[in-house]
CSV table of C-alpha atoms and ligand atoms in Angstrom, one decimal:
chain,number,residue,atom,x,y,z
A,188,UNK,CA,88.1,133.6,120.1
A,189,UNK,CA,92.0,132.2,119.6
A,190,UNK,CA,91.0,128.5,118.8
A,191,UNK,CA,94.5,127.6,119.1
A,192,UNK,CA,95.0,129.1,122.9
A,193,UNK,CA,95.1,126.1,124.5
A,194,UNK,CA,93.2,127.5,127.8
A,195,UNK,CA,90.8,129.0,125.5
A,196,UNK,CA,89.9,125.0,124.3
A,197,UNK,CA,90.1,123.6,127.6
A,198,UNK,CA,87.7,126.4,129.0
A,199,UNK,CA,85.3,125.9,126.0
A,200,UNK,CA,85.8,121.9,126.2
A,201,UNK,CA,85.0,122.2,130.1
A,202,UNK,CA,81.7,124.3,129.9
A,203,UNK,CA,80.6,122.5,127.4
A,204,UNK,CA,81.1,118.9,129.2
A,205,UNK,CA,82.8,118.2,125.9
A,206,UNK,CA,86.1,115.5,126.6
A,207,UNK,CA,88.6,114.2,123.7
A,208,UNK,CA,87.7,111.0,121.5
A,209,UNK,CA,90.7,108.5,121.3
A,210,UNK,CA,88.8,106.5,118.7
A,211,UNK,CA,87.3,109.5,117.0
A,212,UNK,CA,91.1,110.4,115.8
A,213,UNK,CA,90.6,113.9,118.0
A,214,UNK,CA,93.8,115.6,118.1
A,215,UNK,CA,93.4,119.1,117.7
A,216,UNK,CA,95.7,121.9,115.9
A,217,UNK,CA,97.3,124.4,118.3
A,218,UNK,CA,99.8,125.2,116.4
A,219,UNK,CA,98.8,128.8,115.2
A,220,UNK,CA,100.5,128.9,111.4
A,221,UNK,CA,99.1,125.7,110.3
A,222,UNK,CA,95.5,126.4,109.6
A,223,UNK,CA,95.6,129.4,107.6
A,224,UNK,CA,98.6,127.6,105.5
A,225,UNK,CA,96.1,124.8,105.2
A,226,UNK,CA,93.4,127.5,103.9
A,227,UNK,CA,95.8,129.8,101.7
A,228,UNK,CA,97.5,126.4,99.9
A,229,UNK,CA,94.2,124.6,99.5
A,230,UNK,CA,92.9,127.5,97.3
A,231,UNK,CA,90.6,129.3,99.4
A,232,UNK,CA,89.4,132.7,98.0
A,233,UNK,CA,86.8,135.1,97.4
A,234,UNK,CA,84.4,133.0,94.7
A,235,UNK,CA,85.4,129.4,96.1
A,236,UNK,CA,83.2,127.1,99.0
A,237,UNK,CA,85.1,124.6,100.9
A,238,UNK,CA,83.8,121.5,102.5
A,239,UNK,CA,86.0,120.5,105.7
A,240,UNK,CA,86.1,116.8,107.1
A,241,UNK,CA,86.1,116.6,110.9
A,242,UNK,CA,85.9,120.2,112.4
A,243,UNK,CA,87.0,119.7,116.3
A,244,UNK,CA,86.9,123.0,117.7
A,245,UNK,CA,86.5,124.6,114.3
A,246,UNK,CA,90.1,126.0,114.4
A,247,UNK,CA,90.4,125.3,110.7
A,248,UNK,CA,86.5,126.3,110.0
A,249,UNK,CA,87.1,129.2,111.0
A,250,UNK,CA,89.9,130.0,108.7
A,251,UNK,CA,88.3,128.7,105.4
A,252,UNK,CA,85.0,130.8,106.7
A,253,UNK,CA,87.4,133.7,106.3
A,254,UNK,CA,88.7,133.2,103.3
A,255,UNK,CA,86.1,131.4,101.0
A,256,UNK,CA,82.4,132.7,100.0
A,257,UNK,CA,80.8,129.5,101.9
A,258,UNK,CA,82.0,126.4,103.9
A,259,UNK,CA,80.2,123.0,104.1
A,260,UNK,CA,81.8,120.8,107.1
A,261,UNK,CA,81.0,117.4,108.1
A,262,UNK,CA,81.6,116.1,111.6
A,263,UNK,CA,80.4,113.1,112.9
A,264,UNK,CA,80.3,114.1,116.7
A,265,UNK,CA,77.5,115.4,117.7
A,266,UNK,CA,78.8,116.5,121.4
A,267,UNK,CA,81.2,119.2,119.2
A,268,UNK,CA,77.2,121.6,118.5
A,269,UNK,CA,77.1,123.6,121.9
A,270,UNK,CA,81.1,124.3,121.1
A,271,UNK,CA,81.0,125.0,117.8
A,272,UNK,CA,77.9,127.1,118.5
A,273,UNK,CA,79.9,129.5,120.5
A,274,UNK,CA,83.6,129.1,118.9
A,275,UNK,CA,81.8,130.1,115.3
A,276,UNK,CA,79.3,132.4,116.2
A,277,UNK,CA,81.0,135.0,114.1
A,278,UNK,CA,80.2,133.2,111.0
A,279,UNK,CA,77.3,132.6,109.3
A,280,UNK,CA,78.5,131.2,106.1
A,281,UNK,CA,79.6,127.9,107.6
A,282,UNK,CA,77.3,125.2,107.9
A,283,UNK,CA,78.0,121.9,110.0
A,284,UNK,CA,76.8,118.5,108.9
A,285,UNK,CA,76.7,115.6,111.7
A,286,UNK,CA,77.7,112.6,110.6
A,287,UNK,CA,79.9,110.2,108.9
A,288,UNK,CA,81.6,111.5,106.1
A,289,UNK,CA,82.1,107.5,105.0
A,290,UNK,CA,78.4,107.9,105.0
A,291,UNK,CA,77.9,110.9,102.9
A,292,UNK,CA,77.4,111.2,99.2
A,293,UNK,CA,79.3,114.4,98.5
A,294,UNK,CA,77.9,114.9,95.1
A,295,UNK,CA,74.2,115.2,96.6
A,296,UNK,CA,75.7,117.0,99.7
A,297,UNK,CA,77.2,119.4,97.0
A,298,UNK,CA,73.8,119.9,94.8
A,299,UNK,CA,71.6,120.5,97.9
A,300,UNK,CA,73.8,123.5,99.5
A,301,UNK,CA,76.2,124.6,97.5
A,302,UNK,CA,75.2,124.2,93.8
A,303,UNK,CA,76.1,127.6,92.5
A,304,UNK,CA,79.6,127.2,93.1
A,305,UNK,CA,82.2,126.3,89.9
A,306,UNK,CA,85.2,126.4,92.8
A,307,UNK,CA,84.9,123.8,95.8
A,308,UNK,CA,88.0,122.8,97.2
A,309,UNK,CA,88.1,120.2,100.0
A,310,UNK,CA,90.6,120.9,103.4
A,311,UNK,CA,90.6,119.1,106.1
A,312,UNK,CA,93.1,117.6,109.4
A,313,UNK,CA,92.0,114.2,108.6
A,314,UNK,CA,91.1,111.8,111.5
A,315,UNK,CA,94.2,109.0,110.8
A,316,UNK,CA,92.0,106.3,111.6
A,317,UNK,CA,90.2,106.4,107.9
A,318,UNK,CA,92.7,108.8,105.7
A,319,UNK,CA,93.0,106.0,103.0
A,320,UNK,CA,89.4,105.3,102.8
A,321,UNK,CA,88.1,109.2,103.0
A,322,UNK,CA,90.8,110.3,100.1
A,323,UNK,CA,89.6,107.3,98.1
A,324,UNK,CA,86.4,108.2,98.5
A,325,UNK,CA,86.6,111.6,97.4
A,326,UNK,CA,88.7,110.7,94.3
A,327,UNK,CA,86.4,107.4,93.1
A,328,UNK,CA,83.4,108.9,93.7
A,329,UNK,CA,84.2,112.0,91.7
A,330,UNK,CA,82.3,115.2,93.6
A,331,UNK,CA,82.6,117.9,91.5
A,332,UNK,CA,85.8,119.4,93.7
A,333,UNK,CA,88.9,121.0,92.4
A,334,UNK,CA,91.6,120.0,95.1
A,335,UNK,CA,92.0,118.3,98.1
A,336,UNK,CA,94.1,119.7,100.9
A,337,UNK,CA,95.0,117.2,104.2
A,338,UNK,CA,96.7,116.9,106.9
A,339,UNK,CA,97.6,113.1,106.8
A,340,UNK,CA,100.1,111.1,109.2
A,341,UNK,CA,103.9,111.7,107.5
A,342,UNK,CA,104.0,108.3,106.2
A,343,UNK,CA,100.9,108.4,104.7
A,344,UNK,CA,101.5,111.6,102.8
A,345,UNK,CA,105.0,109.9,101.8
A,346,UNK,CA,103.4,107.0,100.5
A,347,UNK,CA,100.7,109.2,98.9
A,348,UNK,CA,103.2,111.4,97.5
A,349,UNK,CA,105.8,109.3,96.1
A,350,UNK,CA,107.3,109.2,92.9
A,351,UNK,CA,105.7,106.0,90.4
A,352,UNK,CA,108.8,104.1,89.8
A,353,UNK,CA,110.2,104.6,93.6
A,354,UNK,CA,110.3,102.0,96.3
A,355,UNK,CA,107.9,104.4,98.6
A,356,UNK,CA,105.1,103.7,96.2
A,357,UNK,CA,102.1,101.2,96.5
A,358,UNK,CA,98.6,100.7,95.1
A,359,UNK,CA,97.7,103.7,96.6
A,360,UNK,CA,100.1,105.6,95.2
A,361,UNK,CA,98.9,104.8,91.9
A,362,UNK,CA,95.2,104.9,92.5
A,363,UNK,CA,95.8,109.2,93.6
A,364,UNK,CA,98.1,109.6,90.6
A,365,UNK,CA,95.3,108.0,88.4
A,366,UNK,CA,92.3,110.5,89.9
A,367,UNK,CA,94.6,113.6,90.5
A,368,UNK,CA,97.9,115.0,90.5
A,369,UNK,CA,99.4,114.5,93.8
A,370,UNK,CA,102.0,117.6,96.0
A,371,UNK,CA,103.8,117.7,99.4
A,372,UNK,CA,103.1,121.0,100.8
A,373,UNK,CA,104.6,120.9,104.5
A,374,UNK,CA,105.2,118.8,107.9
A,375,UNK,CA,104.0,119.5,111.1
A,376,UNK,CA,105.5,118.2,114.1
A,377,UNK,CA,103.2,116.3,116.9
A,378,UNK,CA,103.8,119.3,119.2
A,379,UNK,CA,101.4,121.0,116.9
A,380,UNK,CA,98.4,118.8,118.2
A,381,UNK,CA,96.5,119.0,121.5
A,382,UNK,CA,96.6,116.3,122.7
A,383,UNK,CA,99.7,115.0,120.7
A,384,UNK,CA,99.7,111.9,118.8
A,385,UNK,CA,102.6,109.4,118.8
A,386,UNK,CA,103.5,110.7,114.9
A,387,UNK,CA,104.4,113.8,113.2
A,388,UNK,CA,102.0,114.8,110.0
A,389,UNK,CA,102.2,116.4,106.6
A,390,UNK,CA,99.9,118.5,104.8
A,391,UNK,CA,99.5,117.2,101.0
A,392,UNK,CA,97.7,119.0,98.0
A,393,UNK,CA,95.6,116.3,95.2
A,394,UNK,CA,94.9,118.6,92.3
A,395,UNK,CA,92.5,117.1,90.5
A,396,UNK,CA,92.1,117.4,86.8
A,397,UNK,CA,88.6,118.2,84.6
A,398,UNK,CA,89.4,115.4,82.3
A,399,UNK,CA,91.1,112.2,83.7
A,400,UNK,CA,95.0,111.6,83.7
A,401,UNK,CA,94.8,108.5,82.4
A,402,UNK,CA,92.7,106.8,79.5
A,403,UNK,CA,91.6,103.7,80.3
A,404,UNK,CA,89.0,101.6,78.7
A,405,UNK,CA,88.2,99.3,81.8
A,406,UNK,CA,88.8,101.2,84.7
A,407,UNK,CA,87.7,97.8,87.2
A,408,UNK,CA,90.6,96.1,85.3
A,409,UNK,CA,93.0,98.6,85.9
A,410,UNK,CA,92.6,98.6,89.7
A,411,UNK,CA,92.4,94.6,89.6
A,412,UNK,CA,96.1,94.7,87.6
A,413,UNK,CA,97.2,98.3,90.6
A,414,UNK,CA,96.1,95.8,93.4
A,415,UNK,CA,97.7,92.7,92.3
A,416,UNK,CA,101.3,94.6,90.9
A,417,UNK,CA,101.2,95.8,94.4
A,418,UNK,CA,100.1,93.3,96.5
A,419,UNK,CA,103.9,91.7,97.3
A,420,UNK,CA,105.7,95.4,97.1
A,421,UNK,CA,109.1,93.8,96.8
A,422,UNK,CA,108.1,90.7,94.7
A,423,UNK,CA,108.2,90.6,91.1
A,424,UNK,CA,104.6,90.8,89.6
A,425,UNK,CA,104.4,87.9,87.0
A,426,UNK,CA,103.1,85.5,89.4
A,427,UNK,CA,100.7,87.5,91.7
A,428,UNK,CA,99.1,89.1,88.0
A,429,UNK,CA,98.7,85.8,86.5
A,430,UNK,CA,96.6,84.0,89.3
A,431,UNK,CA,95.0,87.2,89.9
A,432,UNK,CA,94.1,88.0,86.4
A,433,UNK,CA,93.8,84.0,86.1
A,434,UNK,CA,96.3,84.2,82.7
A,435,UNK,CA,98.9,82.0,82.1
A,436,UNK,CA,102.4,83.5,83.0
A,437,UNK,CA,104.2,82.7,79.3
A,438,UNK,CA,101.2,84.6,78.4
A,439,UNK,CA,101.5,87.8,80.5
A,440,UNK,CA,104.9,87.4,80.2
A,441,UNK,CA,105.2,88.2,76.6
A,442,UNK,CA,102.5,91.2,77.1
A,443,UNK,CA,104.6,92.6,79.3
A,444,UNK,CA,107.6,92.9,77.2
A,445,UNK,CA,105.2,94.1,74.5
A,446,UNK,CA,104.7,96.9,76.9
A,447,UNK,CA,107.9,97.8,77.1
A,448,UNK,CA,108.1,96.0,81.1
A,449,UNK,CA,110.8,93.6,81.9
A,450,UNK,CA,109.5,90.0,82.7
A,451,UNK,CA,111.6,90.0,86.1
A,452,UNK,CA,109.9,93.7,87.0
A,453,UNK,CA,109.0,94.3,90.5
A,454,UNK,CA,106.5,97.0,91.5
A,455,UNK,CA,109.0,99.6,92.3
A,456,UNK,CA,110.0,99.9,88.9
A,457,UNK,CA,106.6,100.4,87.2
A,458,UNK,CA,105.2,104.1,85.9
A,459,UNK,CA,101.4,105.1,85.4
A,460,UNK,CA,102.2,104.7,81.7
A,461,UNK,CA,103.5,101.3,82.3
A,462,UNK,CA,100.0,100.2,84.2
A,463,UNK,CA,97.9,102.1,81.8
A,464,UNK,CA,99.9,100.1,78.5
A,465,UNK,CA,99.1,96.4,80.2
A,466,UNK,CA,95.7,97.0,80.9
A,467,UNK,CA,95.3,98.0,77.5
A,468,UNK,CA,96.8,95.1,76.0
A,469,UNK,CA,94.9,92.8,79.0
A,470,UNK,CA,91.9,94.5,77.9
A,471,UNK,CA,92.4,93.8,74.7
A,472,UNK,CA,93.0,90.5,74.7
A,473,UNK,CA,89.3,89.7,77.0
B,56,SAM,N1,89.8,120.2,112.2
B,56,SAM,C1,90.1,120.1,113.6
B,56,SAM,C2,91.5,120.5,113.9
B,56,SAM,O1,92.3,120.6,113.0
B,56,SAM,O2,91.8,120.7,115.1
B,56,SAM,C3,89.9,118.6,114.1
B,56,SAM,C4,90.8,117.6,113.4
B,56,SAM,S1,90.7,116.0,114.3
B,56,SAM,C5,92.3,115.4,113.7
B,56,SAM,C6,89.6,115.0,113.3
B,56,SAM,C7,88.1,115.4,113.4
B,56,SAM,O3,87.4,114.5,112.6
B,56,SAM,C8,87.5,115.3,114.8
B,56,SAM,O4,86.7,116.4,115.1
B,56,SAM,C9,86.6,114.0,114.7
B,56,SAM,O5,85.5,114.1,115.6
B,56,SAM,C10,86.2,114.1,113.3
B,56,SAM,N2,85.8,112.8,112.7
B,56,SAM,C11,86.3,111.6,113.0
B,56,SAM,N3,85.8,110.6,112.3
B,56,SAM,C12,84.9,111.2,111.4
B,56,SAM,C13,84.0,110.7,110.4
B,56,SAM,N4,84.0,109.4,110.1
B,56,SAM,N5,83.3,111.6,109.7
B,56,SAM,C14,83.4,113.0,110.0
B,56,SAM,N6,84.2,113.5,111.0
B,56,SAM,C15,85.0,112.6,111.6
């Protein structure tokens, strides 16, 4: 079955009684190159599983099924079973989850189906509506998973992507680059979507390493001193640390030269290294 003949969904859509989800983020790939980019880049291959987030029609399923030993997918509408019972009835080493990945613990999810796999690799069209929240999830809660591979809305993977030290970046540029080592792959116009959304996408790859990045030796201070830095992007971050961190500025202000950071720096300016050094000497001085 071509999943990304768009007569071929409507028809299976139709029989099926099955009708698109605004709120659900449902906006389909039709664009034929896209998936099995999505599956070569995110490292699917002989000896690897992949767990998908949100499977719509299964367009993408169906090309991880192809290329990986075994695929785990999580979707949380339940009106998708009678279609993806006859759009993946070819396969039978893909196994749908219903529900909310938001909901789901991916390490237990991992230990109860596919435990004999060293090689897990994450790709998924993300629903926009909760790309920040399911990346960050993935990363914090650390499932044992070797890369994750999204499509994400293009500012998003810009923001995601860019450079520590760069006016694109924000807190959530430096929480990725702390769990994983972050890559643009490739845009994808809104044409590419049935029905199209009112953005265009990119498809980004988070490597993620066996042993972290970054040593840290209080990792809850370290995101306290990301979200602060950040929280004013254009601001400099000697006031918003201090109240946050509740030290006095002549204080942090000479730790910060210790670090090597200028007293007047904004957050634009700042590297990992730089966040890593002040919560070391932070930490140190608690
Ligand atoms: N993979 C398909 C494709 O590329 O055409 C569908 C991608 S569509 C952008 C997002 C999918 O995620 C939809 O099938 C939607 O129902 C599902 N979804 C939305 N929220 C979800 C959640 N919280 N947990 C799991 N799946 C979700």
């Amino acid at each position: 079955m071509e999943l990304t003949n768009i007569g071929t969904i409507k028809d299976v859509m139709s029989r099926n009684g099955f009708t698109f989800s605004k709120a659900l983020g449902q906006n389909f790939l039709i664009n034929p190159s896209v998936c099995p980019r999505i599956a070569e880049m995110g490292g699917c291959k002989s000896g690897t599983a992949a767990i998908e987030i949100g499977t719509g029609v299964g367009v993408l399923t169906k090309e991880l099924a192809e290329r990986c030993d075994k695929v785990i997918a999580v979707e949380i509408d339940e009106r998708l079973k009678p279609v993806l019972a006859e759009t993946l009835a070819d396969h039978d080493n893909i196994e749908i989850v219903f529900g909310d990945i938001l909901k789901t613990d991916l390490s237990a999810l991992i230990k109860e189906k596919i435990p004999e796999y060293d090689e897990i690799v994450v790709c998924a069209n993300l629903p926009y509506y909760i790309t920040s929240p399911v990346i960050m999830k993935l990363l914090e809660e650390r499932p044992p998973i070797r890369s994750i591979t999204v499509m994400v809305q293009k500012e998003a993977a810009d923001r995601l992507c860019a450079e520590m030290g760069t006016r694109e970046c924000g807190a959530v540029t430096a929480a990725v680059n702390y769990y994983s080592k972050p890559q643009m792959l490739f845009r994808v116009n809104r044409g590419s979507f049935m029905p199209a959304p009112n953005v265009d996408s990119a498809v980004i790859r988070l490597d993620i390493p066996e042993q972290p990045r970054y040593n840290v030796s209080d990792e809850k201070l370290f995101f306290r001193i990301v979200r602060a830095s950040f929280a004013q992007r254009r601001k400099q971050i000697l006031n918003p640390l201090s109240s946050a961190l509740g030290i006095p500025k002549q204080e942090l202000a000479v730790m910060l030269v210790k670090c090597g950071i200028k007293q007047t720096a904004r957050p634009e300016e700042l590297k990992m290294e730089d966040l890593v050094a002040l919560c070391e000497a932070i930490a140190g001085k608690k």
